[in-house]
Amino acid sequence: MTVYDFSNKVVLISGAGRGLGRRAAERFGKSGAKLVLNDYGEEALNEAIKTLESEGYSVCGIAGDIADEQTSIRLVELAEEKFGALHIAINNAGIAQNMARLHETDSDEARRVIDVDLMGVFYAMKYQIPLMLKSAEASGLPSAILNLASAAGVMGSPNLAAYSAAKHGVVALTRSAALEYATKSLRVNALCPSFTRTKMVTDILETSRHGREVAEAKLLAFNPMGRLGEVDEIVQAMLWACSDDNSYYTGQTLSIDGGLRTS
Ligand SMILES: NC(=O)c1ccc[n+]([C@@H]2O[C@H](COP(=O)([O-])OP(=O)(O)OC[C@H]3O[C@@H](n4cnc5c(N)ncnc54)[C@H](O)[C@@H]3O)[C@@H](O)[C@H]2O)c1
């Protein structure tokens, strides 16, 4: 496992109660970062904070819905209040949708997916960027934002149209912001995993109209490696993308997908 040094960085991670966000918090913490965490689920967030604190990491957090603009405002205020800066943001909180063809997808569900997965990232960046620019100017340390898009953000995704639309939007926000701040020591990239073994994916498979086993077999048949991604295979890319060693890397969609997208 590559060892990174984030000991001079304040890292904000949303959706850190479980799955990719939780593991990212552990890995960034282990690499020395000061952590500002968020999750919708208060219990999961508190448990994550308690565990990380007991392991000696500097960590604070706020429970709240990332689709609510106030949550991002409060998280950035917390970062400034506790640690006086913000250098890295992993905008990871997200939800999937029940698998269904577009004409069978519930409109309220589609709206919620877009509110969380797309507007959540918009609000996050809107309030993170001013503090990141200020922190970079004060310390000379560069900043990085990594937005969790998806393979569904760069490819059509049957039975996941609303989710795919939201994630395509995340890619557009990422590319546009990368251009706006390219000369300001702020890099902005999007991570595009394919199906990875987390609760989100097991829930998607459970709701498939084909039933779990058939849905999983269909899904794996399309993946060149014929398997799901593992959490650590995705999280290592988060550290790589946000490392200052990657100083010329911005505006990109980083596919970690077993070869699913080859162009
Ligand atoms: N697992 C995959 O296969 C996969 C593939 C591509 C992209 N992604 C993306 O990666 C991110 C993390 O996915 P995961 O697999 O770890 O999911 P997960 O469901 O295991 O964990 C997501 C976490 O985000 C939190 N969350 C959900 N909605 C929130 C909200 N509105 N406000 C605050 N927190 C909220 C949940 O409580 C949960 O703790 C998501 O953005 C997802 O779309 C996942």
Tab-separated table of C-alpha atoms and ligand atoms in Angstrom:
chain	number	residue	atom	x	y	z
A	1	MET	CA	0.000	0.000	0.000
A	2	THR	CA	1.452	3.375	-1.010
A	3	VAL	CA	2.158	5.618	1.971
A	4	TYR	CA	1.003	9.219	1.557
A	5	ASP	CA	1.710	12.199	3.743
A	6	PHE	CA	-1.282	14.483	4.270
A	7	SER	CA	-0.077	15.681	7.665
A	8	ASN	CA	-0.248	19.351	6.652
A	9	LYS	CA	-3.772	19.035	5.173
A	10	VAL	CA	-7.333	19.513	6.364
A	11	VAL	CA	-9.588	17.061	4.518
A	12	LEU	CA	-13.392	17.246	4.354
A	13	ILE	CA	-15.224	14.024	3.450
A	14	SER	CA	-19.004	13.780	3.005
A	15	GLY	CA	-20.857	10.494	3.321
A	16	ALA	CA	-18.214	9.235	5.744
A	17	GLY	CA	-20.523	7.044	7.810
A	18	ARG	CA	-19.927	3.920	5.761
A	19	GLY	CA	-18.706	2.590	2.408
A	20	LEU	CA	-16.140	4.501	0.371
A	21	GLY	CA	-16.347	7.652	2.514
A	22	ARG	CA	-15.718	5.786	5.748
A	23	ARG	CA	-12.688	3.996	4.354
A	24	ALA	CA	-11.404	7.276	2.871
A	25	ALA	CA	-11.613	8.866	6.331
A	26	GLU	CA	-9.498	6.028	7.765
A	27	ARG	CA	-6.895	6.239	4.981
A	28	PHE	CA	-6.572	10.044	5.027
A	29	GLY	CA	-6.475	9.964	8.845
A	30	LYS	CA	-3.736	7.335	8.785
A	31	SER	CA	-1.824	9.594	6.380
A	32	GLY	CA	-1.871	12.377	8.967
A	33	ALA	CA	-4.775	14.537	7.708
A	34	LYS	CA	-7.075	16.491	10.004
A	35	LEU	CA	-10.586	15.340	9.198
A	36	VAL	CA	-13.927	17.132	8.849
A	37	LEU	CA	-16.612	14.520	8.273
A	38	ASN	CA	-20.275	14.517	7.320
A	39	ASP	CA	-22.992	11.950	6.932
A	40	TYR	CA	-26.757	11.981	6.750
A	41	GLY	CA	-26.874	9.198	9.316
A	42	GLU	CA	-26.030	10.731	12.700
A	43	GLU	CA	-25.409	7.406	14.403
A	44	ALA	CA	-23.000	6.155	11.734
A	45	LEU	CA	-21.177	9.489	11.679
A	46	ASN	CA	-20.779	9.610	15.464
A	47	GLU	CA	-19.543	6.046	15.504
A	48	ALA	CA	-16.974	6.871	12.770
A	49	ILE	CA	-15.780	9.980	14.655
A	50	LYS	CA	-15.531	8.099	17.944
A	51	THR	CA	-13.546	5.245	16.409
A	52	LEU	CA	-11.177	7.546	14.531
A	53	GLU	CA	-10.632	9.701	17.622
A	54	SER	CA	-9.837	6.609	19.678
A	55	GLU	CA	-7.177	5.755	17.087
A	56	GLY	CA	-5.588	9.162	17.630
A	57	TYR	CA	-6.807	11.078	14.597
A	58	SER	CA	-7.876	14.759	14.644
A	59	VAL	CA	-11.490	14.589	13.601
A	60	CYS	CA	-14.723	16.547	13.834
A	61	GLY	CA	-17.987	16.426	11.899
A	62	ILE	CA	-21.558	17.442	11.348
A	63	ALA	CA	-24.505	15.204	10.557
A	64	GLY	CA	-26.778	16.585	7.873
A	65	ASP	CA	-28.282	16.183	4.440
A	66	ILE	CA	-25.837	17.256	1.739
A	67	ALA	CA	-28.811	18.222	-0.455
A	68	ASP	CA	-29.449	21.012	2.051
A	69	GLU	CA	-27.242	24.023	1.241
A	70	GLN	CA	-26.883	24.791	4.980
A	71	THR	CA	-25.009	21.525	5.545
A	72	SER	CA	-22.163	22.602	3.272
A	73	ILE	CA	-22.095	26.068	4.799
A	74	ARG	CA	-21.833	24.577	8.300
A	75	LEU	CA	-19.146	22.059	7.296
A	76	VAL	CA	-16.898	24.746	5.859
A	77	GLU	CA	-17.454	26.932	8.942
A	78	LEU	CA	-16.486	23.954	11.096
A	79	ALA	CA	-13.282	23.357	9.107
A	80	GLU	CA	-12.268	26.990	9.574
A	81	GLU	CA	-13.249	27.096	13.250
A	82	LYS	CA	-11.513	23.823	14.253
A	83	PHE	CA	-8.517	23.735	11.928
A	84	GLY	CA	-8.317	27.211	10.368
A	85	ALA	CA	-8.162	25.919	6.803
A	86	LEU	CA	-9.451	23.534	4.155
A	87	HIS	CA	-7.162	21.889	1.598
A	88	ILE	CA	-8.908	18.769	0.285
A	89	ALA	CA	-12.579	17.870	-0.198
A	90	ILE	CA	-13.885	14.438	-1.123
A	91	ASN	CA	-17.482	15.084	-2.163
A	92	ASN	CA	-18.587	11.521	-1.747
A	93	ALA	CA	-22.097	11.504	-0.217
A	94	GLY	CA	-24.521	10.074	-2.712
A	95	ILE	CA	-27.495	7.831	-3.223
A	96	ALA	CA	-28.488	5.402	-5.938
A	97	GLN	CA	-31.961	4.853	-7.342
A	98	ASN	CA	-34.101	1.774	-7.592
A	99	MET	CA	-33.274	0.046	-10.863
A	100	ALA	CA	-36.059	0.780	-13.346
A	101	ARG	CA	-36.464	1.886	-16.939
A	102	LEU	CA	-36.918	5.622	-17.338
A	103	HIS	CA	-40.672	5.526	-17.897
A	104	GLU	CA	-41.067	3.412	-14.779
A	105	THR	CA	-38.907	5.635	-12.547
A	106	ASP	CA	-40.759	7.572	-9.888
A	107	SER	CA	-40.392	11.327	-10.520
A	108	ASP	CA	-39.978	12.229	-6.843
A	109	GLU	CA	-37.224	9.641	-6.545
A	110	ALA	CA	-35.451	11.047	-9.633
A	111	ARG	CA	-35.678	14.573	-8.173
A	112	ARG	CA	-34.195	13.414	-4.863
A	113	VAL	CA	-31.314	11.643	-6.638
A	114	ILE	CA	-30.514	14.835	-8.545
A	115	ASP	CA	-30.819	16.963	-5.380
A	116	VAL	CA	-28.389	14.765	-3.432
A	117	ASP	CA	-25.965	13.611	-6.113
A	118	LEU	CA	-25.765	16.774	-8.231
A	119	MET	CA	-26.941	19.752	-6.161
A	120	GLY	CA	-25.136	18.296	-3.131
A	121	VAL	CA	-21.842	18.540	-5.047
A	122	PHE	CA	-22.701	22.018	-6.346
A	123	TYR	CA	-23.367	23.361	-2.814
A	124	ALA	CA	-20.286	21.612	-1.488
A	125	MET	CA	-17.943	23.182	-4.027
A	126	LYS	CA	-19.648	26.573	-3.818
A	127	TYR	CA	-18.728	26.934	-0.125
A	128	GLN	CA	-15.495	24.918	-0.095
A	129	ILE	CA	-13.750	26.877	-2.847
A	130	PRO	CA	-13.521	30.293	-1.103
A	131	LEU	CA	-11.934	28.730	2.022
A	132	MET	CA	-9.630	26.589	-0.120
A	133	LEU	CA	-8.416	29.618	-2.055
A	134	LYS	CA	-7.906	31.514	1.198
A	135	SER	CA	-6.059	28.555	2.764
A	136	ALA	CA	-3.838	28.122	-0.299
A	137	GLU	CA	-2.959	31.790	-0.284
A	138	ALA	CA	-2.185	31.827	3.436
A	139	SER	CA	-0.111	28.631	3.536
A	140	GLY	CA	1.199	28.197	-0.003
A	141	LEU	CA	-0.216	24.658	0.087
A	142	PRO	CA	-2.223	23.629	-2.997
A	143	SER	CA	-5.841	22.407	-2.743
A	144	ALA	CA	-7.746	19.578	-4.395
A	145	ILE	CA	-11.398	18.633	-4.790
A	146	LEU	CA	-12.387	15.117	-5.757
A	147	ASN	CA	-16.042	14.588	-6.645
A	148	LEU	CA	-17.491	11.098	-6.617
A	149	ALA	CA	-19.047	10.697	-10.035
A	150	SER	CA	-19.354	7.150	-11.397
A	151	ALA	CA	-18.893	5.050	-14.515
A	152	ALA	CA	-22.558	6.040	-14.901
A	153	GLY	CA	-21.332	9.648	-15.174
A	154	VAL	CA	-19.414	8.978	-18.350
A	155	MET	CA	-21.560	6.236	-19.951
A	156	GLY	CA	-25.257	5.596	-20.487
A	157	SER	CA	-26.598	3.352	-17.725
A	158	PRO	CA	-29.730	1.331	-18.423
A	159	ASN	CA	-32.183	1.250	-15.500
A	160	LEU	CA	-30.272	4.035	-13.727
A	161	ALA	CA	-31.135	7.053	-15.906
A	162	ALA	CA	-31.693	9.612	-13.131
A	163	TYR	CA	-28.544	8.520	-11.287
A	164	SER	CA	-26.584	8.611	-14.542
A	165	ALA	CA	-27.907	12.109	-15.331
A	166	ALA	CA	-26.873	13.374	-11.888
A	167	LYS	CA	-23.390	11.864	-12.214
A	168	HIS	CA	-22.936	13.289	-15.744
A	169	GLY	CA	-23.789	16.626	-14.093
A	170	VAL	CA	-21.084	16.053	-11.488
A	171	VAL	CA	-18.571	15.545	-14.299
A	172	ALA	CA	-19.696	18.827	-15.906
A	173	LEU	CA	-19.348	20.723	-12.604
A	174	THR	CA	-15.894	19.190	-12.149
A	175	ARG	CA	-14.607	20.081	-15.599
A	176	SER	CA	-15.959	23.632	-15.430
A	177	ALA	CA	-14.590	24.320	-11.946
A	178	ALA	CA	-11.209	22.843	-12.924
A	179	LEU	CA	-10.944	25.428	-15.707
A	180	GLU	CA	-12.083	28.297	-13.493
A	181	TYR	CA	-9.452	27.648	-10.798
A	182	ALA	CA	-6.605	26.085	-12.824
A	183	THR	CA	-4.263	28.973	-12.050
A	184	LYS	CA	-5.314	29.214	-8.395
A	185	SER	CA	-3.542	26.179	-6.895
A	186	LEU	CA	-6.863	24.305	-6.853
A	187	ARG	CA	-7.258	21.056	-8.798
A	188	VAL	CA	-10.720	19.572	-9.365
A	189	ASN	CA	-11.248	16.008	-10.564
A	190	ALA	CA	-13.986	13.389	-10.666
A	191	LEU	CA	-13.629	9.753	-9.666
A	192	CYS	CA	-15.608	7.282	-11.767
A	193	PRO	CA	-15.794	3.831	-10.191
A	194	SER	CA	-17.921	1.067	-11.634
A	195	PHE	CA	-19.951	-1.177	-9.328
A	196	THR	CA	-18.008	-1.612	-6.078
A	197	ARG	CA	-18.797	-3.844	-3.142
A	198	THR	CA	-20.631	-1.464	-0.755
A	199	LYS	CA	-24.115	-1.360	0.754
A	200	MET	CA	-25.204	0.950	-2.063
A	201	VAL	CA	-24.577	-1.775	-4.619
A	202	THR	CA	-26.074	-4.610	-2.625
A	203	ASP	CA	-29.202	-2.462	-2.206
A	204	ILE	CA	-29.357	-1.751	-5.973
A	205	LEU	CA	-29.101	-5.457	-6.739
A	206	GLU	CA	-31.795	-6.327	-4.201
A	207	THR	CA	-34.268	-3.962	-5.902
A	208	SER	CA	-33.658	-5.226	-9.449
A	209	ARG	CA	-36.760	-6.542	-11.176
A	210	HIS	CA	-34.613	-9.514	-12.303
A	211	GLY	CA	-33.803	-10.531	-8.720
A	212	ARG	CA	-30.422	-10.228	-7.040
A	213	GLU	CA	-28.589	-13.199	-8.552
A	214	VAL	CA	-29.591	-12.519	-12.156
A	215	ALA	CA	-28.921	-8.788	-11.766
A	216	GLU	CA	-25.433	-9.462	-10.380
A	217	ALA	CA	-24.623	-11.954	-13.145
A	218	LYS	CA	-25.774	-9.471	-15.813
A	219	LEU	CA	-23.722	-6.721	-14.265
A	220	LEU	CA	-20.545	-8.805	-14.004
A	221	ALA	CA	-20.927	-10.047	-17.584
A	222	PHE	CA	-20.290	-6.480	-18.775
A	223	ASN	CA	-17.156	-5.976	-16.701
A	224	PRO	CA	-13.904	-7.033	-18.407
A	225	MET	CA	-12.524	-8.298	-15.082
A	226	GLY	CA	-15.815	-10.054	-14.373
A	227	ARG	CA	-16.025	-8.850	-10.789
A	228	LEU	CA	-17.065	-5.960	-8.570
A	229	GLY	CA	-14.528	-3.387	-7.438
A	230	GLU	CA	-13.329	-3.547	-3.837
A	231	VAL	CA	-13.514	-0.520	-1.536
A	232	ASP	CA	-9.719	-0.228	-1.134
A	233	GLU	CA	-9.229	-0.323	-4.913
A	234	ILE	CA	-11.340	2.849	-5.168
A	235	VAL	CA	-10.074	4.632	-2.067
A	236	GLN	CA	-6.403	4.317	-3.073
A	237	ALA	CA	-7.300	6.394	-6.152
A	238	MET	CA	-8.729	9.125	-3.900
A	239	LEU	CA	-5.388	9.503	-2.127
A	240	TRP	CA	-3.481	9.377	-5.403
A	241	ALA	CA	-5.697	11.985	-7.060
A	242	CYS	CA	-5.471	14.399	-4.115
A	243	SER	CA	-1.750	13.999	-3.491
A	244	ASP	CA	0.356	17.085	-4.258
A	245	ASP	CA	2.534	14.807	-6.411
A	246	ASN	CA	-0.292	15.045	-8.964
A	247	SER	CA	0.159	18.777	-9.422
A	248	TYR	CA	-0.533	18.726	-13.208
A	249	TYR	CA	-3.719	16.616	-12.953
A	250	THR	CA	-6.979	18.548	-13.119
A	251	GLY	CA	-10.354	18.483	-14.890
A	252	GLN	CA	-10.196	14.707	-15.346
A	253	THR	CA	-12.516	11.766	-14.921
A	254	LEU	CA	-10.525	9.004	-13.264
A	255	SER	CA	-12.032	5.629	-14.157
A	256	ILE	CA	-11.431	2.801	-11.686
A	257	ASP	CA	-13.646	0.182	-13.250
A	258	GLY	CA	-11.883	-3.061	-14.148
A	259	GLY	CA	-11.518	-1.877	-17.767
A	260	LEU	CA	-15.196	-1.076	-18.334
A	261	ARG	CA	-14.466	2.231	-20.077
A	262	THR	CA	-11.493	1.854	-22.344
A	263	SER	CA	-11.608	5.099	-24.294
B	1	LIG	N1	-20.368	1.638	-4.725
B	1	LIG	C1	-20.338	1.821	-6.023
B	1	LIG	O1	-20.426	0.890	-6.820
B	1	LIG	C2	-20.176	3.202	-6.595
B	1	LIG	C3	-19.871	3.302	-7.961
B	1	LIG	C4	-19.742	4.560	-8.503
B	1	LIG	C5	-19.898	5.682	-7.727
B	1	LIG	N2	-20.208	5.553	-6.411
B	1	LIG	C6	-20.415	6.782	-5.635
B	1	LIG	O2	-19.554	6.757	-4.508
B	1	LIG	C7	-20.165	7.463	-3.436
B	1	LIG	C8	-20.159	6.603	-2.178
B	1	LIG	O3	-20.862	5.404	-2.467
B	1	LIG	P1	-20.861	4.127	-1.511
B	1	LIG	O4	-20.872	2.957	-2.406
B	1	LIG	O5	-19.810	4.244	-0.483
B	1	LIG	O6	-22.307	4.269	-0.878
B	1	LIG	P2	-22.893	3.865	0.550
B	1	LIG	O7	-24.353	3.915	0.385
B	1	LIG	O8	-22.249	2.640	1.057
B	1	LIG	O9	-22.403	5.082	1.467
B	1	LIG	C9	-22.835	6.377	1.193
B	1	LIG	C10	-22.797	7.209	2.454
B	1	LIG	O10	-23.300	8.517	2.114
B	1	LIG	C11	-24.283	8.893	3.052
B	1	LIG	N3	-25.276	9.755	2.424
B	1	LIG	C12	-26.226	9.397	1.528
B	1	LIG	N4	-26.996	10.453	1.219
B	1	LIG	C13	-26.526	11.488	1.935
B	1	LIG	C14	-26.931	12.828	2.063
B	1	LIG	N5	-27.976	13.312	1.396
B	1	LIG	N6	-26.240	13.646	2.889
B	1	LIG	C15	-25.174	13.171	3.584
B	1	LIG	N7	-24.764	11.884	3.519
B	1	LIG	C16	-25.433	11.054	2.709
B	1	LIG	C17	-24.924	7.578	3.523
B	1	LIG	O11	-25.566	7.740	4.780
B	1	LIG	C18	-23.730	6.646	3.530
B	1	LIG	O12	-23.066	6.658	4.781
B	1	LIG	C19	-21.568	7.853	-3.920
B	1	LIG	O13	-21.540	9.178	-4.392
B	1	LIG	C20	-21.802	6.897	-5.075
B	1	LIG	O14	-22.726	7.394	-6.011
B	1	LIG	C21	-20.344	4.338	-5.826
